[in-house]
Tab-separated table of C-alpha atoms in Angstrom:
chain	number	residue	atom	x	y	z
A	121	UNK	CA	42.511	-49.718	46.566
A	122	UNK	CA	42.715	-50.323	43.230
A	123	UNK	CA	39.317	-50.507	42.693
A	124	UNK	CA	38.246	-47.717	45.036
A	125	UNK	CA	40.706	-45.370	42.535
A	126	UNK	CA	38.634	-46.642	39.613
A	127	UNK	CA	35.257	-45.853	41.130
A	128	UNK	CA	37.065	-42.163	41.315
A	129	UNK	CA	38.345	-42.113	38.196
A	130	UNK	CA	34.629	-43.146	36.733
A	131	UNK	CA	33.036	-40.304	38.937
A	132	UNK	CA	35.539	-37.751	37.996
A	133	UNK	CA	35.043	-38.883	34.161
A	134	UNK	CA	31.354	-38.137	34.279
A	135	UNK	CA	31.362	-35.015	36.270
A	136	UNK	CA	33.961	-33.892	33.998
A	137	UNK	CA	31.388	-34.661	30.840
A	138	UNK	CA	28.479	-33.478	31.863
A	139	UNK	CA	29.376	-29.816	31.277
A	140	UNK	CA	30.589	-30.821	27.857
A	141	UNK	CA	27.638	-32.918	27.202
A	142	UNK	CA	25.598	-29.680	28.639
A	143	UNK	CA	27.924	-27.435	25.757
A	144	UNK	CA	27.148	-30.175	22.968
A	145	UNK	CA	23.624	-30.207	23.595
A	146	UNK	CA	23.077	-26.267	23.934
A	147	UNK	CA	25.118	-26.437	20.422
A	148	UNK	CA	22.619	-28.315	19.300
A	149	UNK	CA	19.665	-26.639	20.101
A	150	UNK	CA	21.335	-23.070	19.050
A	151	UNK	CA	22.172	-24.256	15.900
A	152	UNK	CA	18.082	-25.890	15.621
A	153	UNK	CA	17.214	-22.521	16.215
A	154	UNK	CA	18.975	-20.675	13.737
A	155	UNK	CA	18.227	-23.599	11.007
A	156	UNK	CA	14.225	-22.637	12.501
A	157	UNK	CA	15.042	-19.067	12.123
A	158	UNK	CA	16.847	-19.233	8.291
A	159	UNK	CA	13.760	-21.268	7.350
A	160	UNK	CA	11.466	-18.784	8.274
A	161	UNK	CA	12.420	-16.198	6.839
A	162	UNK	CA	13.065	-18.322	3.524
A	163	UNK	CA	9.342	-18.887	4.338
A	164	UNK	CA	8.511	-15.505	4.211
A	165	UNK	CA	10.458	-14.822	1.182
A	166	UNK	CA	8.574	-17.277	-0.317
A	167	UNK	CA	5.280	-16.263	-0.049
A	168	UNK	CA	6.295	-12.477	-0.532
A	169	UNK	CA	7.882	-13.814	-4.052
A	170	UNK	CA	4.374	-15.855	-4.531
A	171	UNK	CA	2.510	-12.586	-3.446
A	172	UNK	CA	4.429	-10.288	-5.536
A	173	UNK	CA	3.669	-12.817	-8.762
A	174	UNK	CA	-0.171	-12.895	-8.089
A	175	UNK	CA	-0.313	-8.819	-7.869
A	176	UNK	CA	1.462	-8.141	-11.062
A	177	UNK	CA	-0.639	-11.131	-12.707
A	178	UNK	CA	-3.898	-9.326	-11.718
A	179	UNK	CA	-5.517	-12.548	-9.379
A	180	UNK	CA	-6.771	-10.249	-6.871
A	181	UNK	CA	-8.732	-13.041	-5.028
A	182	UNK	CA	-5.997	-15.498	-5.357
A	183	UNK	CA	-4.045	-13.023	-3.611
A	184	UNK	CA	-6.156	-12.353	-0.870
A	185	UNK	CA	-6.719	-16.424	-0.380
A	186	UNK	CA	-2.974	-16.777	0.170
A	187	UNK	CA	-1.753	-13.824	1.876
A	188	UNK	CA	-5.393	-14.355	4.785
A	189	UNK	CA	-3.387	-17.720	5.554
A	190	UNK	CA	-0.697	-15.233	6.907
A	191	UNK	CA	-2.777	-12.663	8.674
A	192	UNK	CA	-1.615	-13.110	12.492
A	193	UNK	CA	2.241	-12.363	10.907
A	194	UNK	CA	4.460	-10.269	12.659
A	195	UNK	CA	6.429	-9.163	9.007
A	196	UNK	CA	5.647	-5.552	7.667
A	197	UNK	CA	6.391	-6.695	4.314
A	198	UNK	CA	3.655	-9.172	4.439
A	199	UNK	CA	1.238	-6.905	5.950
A	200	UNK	CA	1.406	-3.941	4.148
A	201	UNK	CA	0.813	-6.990	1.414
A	202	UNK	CA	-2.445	-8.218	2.925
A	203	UNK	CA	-3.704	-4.462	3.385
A	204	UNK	CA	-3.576	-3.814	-0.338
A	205	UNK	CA	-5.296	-7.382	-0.922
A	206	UNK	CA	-7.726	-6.347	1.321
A	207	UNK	CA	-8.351	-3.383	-0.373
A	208	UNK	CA	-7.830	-4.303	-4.037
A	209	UNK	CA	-10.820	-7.049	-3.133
A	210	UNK	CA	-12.952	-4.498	-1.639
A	211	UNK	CA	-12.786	-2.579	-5.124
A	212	UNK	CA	-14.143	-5.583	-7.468
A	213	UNK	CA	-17.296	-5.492	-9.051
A	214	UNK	CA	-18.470	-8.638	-7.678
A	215	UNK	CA	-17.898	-7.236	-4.028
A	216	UNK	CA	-21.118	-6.325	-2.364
A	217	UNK	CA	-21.456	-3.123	-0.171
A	218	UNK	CA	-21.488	-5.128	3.126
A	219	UNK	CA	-18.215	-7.002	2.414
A	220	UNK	CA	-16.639	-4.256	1.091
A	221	UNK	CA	-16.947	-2.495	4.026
A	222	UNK	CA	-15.411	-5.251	6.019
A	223	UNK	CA	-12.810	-5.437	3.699
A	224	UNK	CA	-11.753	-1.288	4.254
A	225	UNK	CA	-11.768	-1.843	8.093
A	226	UNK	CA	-9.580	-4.556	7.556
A	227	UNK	CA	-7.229	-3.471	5.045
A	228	UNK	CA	-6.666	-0.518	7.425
A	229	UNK	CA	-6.406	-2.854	10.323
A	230	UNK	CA	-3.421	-4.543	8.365
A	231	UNK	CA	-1.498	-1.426	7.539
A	232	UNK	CA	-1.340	-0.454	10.924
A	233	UNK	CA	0.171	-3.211	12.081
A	234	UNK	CA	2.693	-2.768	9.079
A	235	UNK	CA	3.552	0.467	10.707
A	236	UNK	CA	4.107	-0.815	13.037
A	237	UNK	CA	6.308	-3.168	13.154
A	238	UNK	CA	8.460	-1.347	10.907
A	239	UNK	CA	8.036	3.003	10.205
A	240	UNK	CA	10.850	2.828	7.851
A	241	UNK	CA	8.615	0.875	5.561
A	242	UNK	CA	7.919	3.515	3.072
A	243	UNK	CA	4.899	1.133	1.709
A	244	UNK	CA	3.289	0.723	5.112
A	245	UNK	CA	3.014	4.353	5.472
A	246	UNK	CA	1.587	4.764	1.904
A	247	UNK	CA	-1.297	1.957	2.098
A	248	UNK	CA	-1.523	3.659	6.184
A	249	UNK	CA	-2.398	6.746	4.132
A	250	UNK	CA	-4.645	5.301	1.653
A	251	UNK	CA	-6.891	2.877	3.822
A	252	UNK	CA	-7.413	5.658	6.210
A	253	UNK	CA	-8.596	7.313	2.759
A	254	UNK	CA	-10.851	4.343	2.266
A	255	UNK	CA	-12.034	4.156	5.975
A	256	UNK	CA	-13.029	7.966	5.420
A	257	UNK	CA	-15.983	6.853	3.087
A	258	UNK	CA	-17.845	5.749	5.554
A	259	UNK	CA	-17.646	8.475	8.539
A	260	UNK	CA	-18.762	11.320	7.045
A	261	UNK	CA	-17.228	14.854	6.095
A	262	UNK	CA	-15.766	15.351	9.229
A	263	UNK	CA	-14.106	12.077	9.998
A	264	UNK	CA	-12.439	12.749	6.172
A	265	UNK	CA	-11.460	16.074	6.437
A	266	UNK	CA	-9.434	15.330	9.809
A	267	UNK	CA	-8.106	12.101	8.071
A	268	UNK	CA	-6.534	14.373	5.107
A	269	UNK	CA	-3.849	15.696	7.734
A	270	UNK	CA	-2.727	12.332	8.329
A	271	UNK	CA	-2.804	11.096	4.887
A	272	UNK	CA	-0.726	14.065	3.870
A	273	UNK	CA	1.683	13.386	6.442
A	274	UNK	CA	2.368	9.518	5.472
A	275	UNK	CA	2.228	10.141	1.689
A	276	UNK	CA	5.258	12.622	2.094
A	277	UNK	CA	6.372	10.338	4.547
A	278	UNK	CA	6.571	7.411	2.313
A	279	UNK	CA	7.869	10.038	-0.619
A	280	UNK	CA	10.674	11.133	1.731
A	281	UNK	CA	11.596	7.428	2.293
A	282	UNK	CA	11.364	5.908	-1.255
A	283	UNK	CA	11.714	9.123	-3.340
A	284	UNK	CA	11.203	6.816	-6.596
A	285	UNK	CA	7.909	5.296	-5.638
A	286	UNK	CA	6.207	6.606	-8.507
A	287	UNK	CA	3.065	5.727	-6.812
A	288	UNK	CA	3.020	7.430	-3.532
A	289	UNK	CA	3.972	10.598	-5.782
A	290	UNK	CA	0.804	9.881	-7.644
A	291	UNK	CA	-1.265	9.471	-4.115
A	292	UNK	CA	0.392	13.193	-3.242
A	293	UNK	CA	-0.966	14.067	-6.992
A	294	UNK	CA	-4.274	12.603	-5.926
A	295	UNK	CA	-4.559	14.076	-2.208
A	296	UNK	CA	-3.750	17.861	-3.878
A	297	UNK	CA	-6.475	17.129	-7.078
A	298	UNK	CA	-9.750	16.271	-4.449
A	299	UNK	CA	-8.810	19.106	-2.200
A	300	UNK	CA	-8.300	21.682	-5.658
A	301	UNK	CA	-12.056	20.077	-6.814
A	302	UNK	CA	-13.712	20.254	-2.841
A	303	UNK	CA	-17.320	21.581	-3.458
A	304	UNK	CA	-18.009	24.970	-1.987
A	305	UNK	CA	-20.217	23.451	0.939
A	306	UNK	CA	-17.477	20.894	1.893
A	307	UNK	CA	-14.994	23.809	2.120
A	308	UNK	CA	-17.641	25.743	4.349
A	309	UNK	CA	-17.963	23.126	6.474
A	310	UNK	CA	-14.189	22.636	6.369
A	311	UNK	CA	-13.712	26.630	7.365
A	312	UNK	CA	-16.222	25.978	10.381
A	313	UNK	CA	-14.411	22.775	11.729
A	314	UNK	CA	-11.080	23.905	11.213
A	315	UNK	CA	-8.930	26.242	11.701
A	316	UNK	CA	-6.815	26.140	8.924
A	317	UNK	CA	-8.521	23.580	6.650
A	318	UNK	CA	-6.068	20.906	3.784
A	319	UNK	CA	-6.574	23.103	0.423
A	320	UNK	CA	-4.430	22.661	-2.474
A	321	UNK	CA	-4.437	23.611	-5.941
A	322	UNK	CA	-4.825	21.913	-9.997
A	323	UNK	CA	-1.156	23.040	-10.632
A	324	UNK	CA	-0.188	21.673	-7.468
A	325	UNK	CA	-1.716	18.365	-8.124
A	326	UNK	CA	-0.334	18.535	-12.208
A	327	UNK	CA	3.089	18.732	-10.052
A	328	UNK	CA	2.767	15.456	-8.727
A	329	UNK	CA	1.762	13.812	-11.917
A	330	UNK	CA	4.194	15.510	-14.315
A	331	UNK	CA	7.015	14.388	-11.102
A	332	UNK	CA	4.973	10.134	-10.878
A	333	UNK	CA	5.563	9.918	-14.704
A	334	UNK	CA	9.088	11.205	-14.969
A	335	UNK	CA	10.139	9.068	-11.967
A	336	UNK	CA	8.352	5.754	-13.901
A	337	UNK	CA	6.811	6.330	-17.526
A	338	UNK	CA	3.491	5.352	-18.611
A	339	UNK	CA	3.600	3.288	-14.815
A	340	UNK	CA	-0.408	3.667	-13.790
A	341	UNK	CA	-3.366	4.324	-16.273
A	342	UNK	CA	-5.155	6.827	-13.708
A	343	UNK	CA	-2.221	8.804	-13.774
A	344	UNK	CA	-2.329	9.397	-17.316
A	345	UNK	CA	-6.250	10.251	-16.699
A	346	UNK	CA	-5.312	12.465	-14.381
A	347	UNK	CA	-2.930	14.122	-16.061
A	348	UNK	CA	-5.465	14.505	-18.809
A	349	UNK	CA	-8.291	15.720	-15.912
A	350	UNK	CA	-6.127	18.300	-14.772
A	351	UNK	CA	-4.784	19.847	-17.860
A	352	UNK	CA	-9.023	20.055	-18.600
A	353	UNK	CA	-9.361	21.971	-14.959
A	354	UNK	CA	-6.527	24.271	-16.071
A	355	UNK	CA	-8.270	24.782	-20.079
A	356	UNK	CA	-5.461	23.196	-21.744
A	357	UNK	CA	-7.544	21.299	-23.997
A	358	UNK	CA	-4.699	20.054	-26.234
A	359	UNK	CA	-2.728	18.439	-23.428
A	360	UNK	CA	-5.941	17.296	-21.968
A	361	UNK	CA	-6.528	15.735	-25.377
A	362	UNK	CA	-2.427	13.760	-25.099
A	363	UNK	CA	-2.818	12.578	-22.527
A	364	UNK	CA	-6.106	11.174	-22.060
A	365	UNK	CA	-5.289	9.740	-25.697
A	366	UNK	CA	-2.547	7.637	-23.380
A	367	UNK	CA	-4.957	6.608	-21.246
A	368	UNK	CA	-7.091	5.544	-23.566
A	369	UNK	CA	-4.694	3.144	-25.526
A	370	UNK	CA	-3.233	2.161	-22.335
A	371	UNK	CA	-3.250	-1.271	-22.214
A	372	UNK	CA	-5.922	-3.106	-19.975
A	373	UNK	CA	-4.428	-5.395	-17.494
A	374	UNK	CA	-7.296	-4.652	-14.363
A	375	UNK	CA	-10.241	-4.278	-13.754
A	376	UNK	CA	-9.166	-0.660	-13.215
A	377	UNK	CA	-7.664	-0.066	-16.191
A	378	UNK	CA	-10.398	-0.644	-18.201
A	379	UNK	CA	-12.621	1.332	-16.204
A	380	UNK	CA	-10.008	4.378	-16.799
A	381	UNK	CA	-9.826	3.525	-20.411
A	382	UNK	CA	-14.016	4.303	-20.984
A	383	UNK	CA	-13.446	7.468	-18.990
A	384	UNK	CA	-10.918	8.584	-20.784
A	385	UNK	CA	-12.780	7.664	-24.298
A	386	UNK	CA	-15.384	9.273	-22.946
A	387	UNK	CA	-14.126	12.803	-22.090
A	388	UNK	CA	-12.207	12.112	-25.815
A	389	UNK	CA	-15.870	12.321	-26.820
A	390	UNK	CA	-16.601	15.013	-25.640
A	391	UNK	CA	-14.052	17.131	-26.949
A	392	UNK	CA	-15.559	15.851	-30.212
A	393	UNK	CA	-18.889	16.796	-29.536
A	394	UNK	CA	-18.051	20.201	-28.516
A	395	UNK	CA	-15.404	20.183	-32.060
């Protein structure tokens, strides 16, 4: 009898354990899980932090290396990330015409999987806006003109989000300068295809520049050419002449920068010539 009430007591024992065993081990497995989850997204941090060090320390291809390890990620940070990559590689020197191609359809590629995974991102919607820009290059007038809606939209999109991106301000500055300059056959064509063609004006685009400099000083060397370019299109020659003086000086950390520095030195010339 005895032993029959042990043989009970042993049965009852491990019935009564297994749920708690069940609790302990789905403990266990929540808590891997959330250790998994922390250390991914220290992970991502990580190579963001990485990303963000090989931008502002001008290794474009370094950049590109590192963030292509990455490219089936689900973050928008990281995307929007490997878009500009993409892009900023497409723009080297050493680049031929075939890659760089690949590199635009890419870069857009990228961005719009920024977008979306995340439309609050004001930085997807601004490198949206500019590889669609890029992608524009190669399907002729129409294609580009039609694309200018939609790069409007995300460039005041991203504006509206992150109203001290001095940048995307810039990119507004930018959009409003090339439709202010559009030859008289591309605004033809415009007038035939659409209704109510994008137009803009110089002041317009000085706007922009006069708003990307207040909200971050001296931030970009093409927006101090621009500034200069503008105040040129408008006959202000002595503002022309300050600030493409800025741009000249400017110090030159890119590839870019130096290419904006010769422009600028050159139009300085000119003034010279014509002095």
């Amino acid at each position: 009898m005895v032993m029959g009430n042990l043989g009970s007591v042993k049965r009852s024992l491990l019935f009564s354990a297994l749920p708690y065993l069940g609790f302990e081990t789905f403990q266990v497995f929540s808590q891997a899980a959330v250790v998994h989850a922390t250390a991914k997204v220290f992970r991502v941090e990580e190579i963001l932090e990485q990303a963000d060090y090989l931008y502002e320390s001008g290794e474009t291809e370094k950049l590109y290396q590192l963030l292509t390890q990455y490219k089936e990620s689900e973050d928008a940070e990281l995307l929007w990330r490997l878009a500009r990559a993409s892009r900023d590689t497409a723009q080297l020197s050493g680049t031929s015409e075939e890659e760089k191609k690949l590199l635009v359809y890419e870069a857009l590629e990228y961005a719009k999987r920024a977008l979306e995974k995340n439309e609050s991102s004001f930085a997807a919607h601004k490198w949206y806006a500019i590889c669609i820009s890029d992608v524009g290059d190669y399907e002729g007038i129409k294609a580009k003109i039609a694309n200018a809606y939609i790069i409007k939209e995300h460039f005041e999109k991203a504006i509206e989000l992150n109203p001290k991106d001095a940048t995307s301000i810039h990119l507004m500055g930018i959009w409003c300068y090339t439709f202010a300059e559009i030859p008289w056959y591309q605004r033809r064509i415009a007038k035939m295809l659409f209704a109510t063609p994008p137009s803009s004006t110089y002041e317009e685009a000085l706007g922009y520049f006069h708003r990307a400099e207040q909200v971050d000083p001296n931030f970009y060397s093409k927006n101090l050419l621009l500034l200069g370019k503008t105040y040129l299109k408008l006959h202000n020659k002595k503002l022309a002449a300050f600030w493409l003086m800025k741009a000249k000086d400017y110090p030159a950390h890119t590839e870019e920068d130096k290419q904006i520095q010769t422009e600028a030195a050159q139009l300085l010339t000119g003034f010279s010539d014509k002095n």
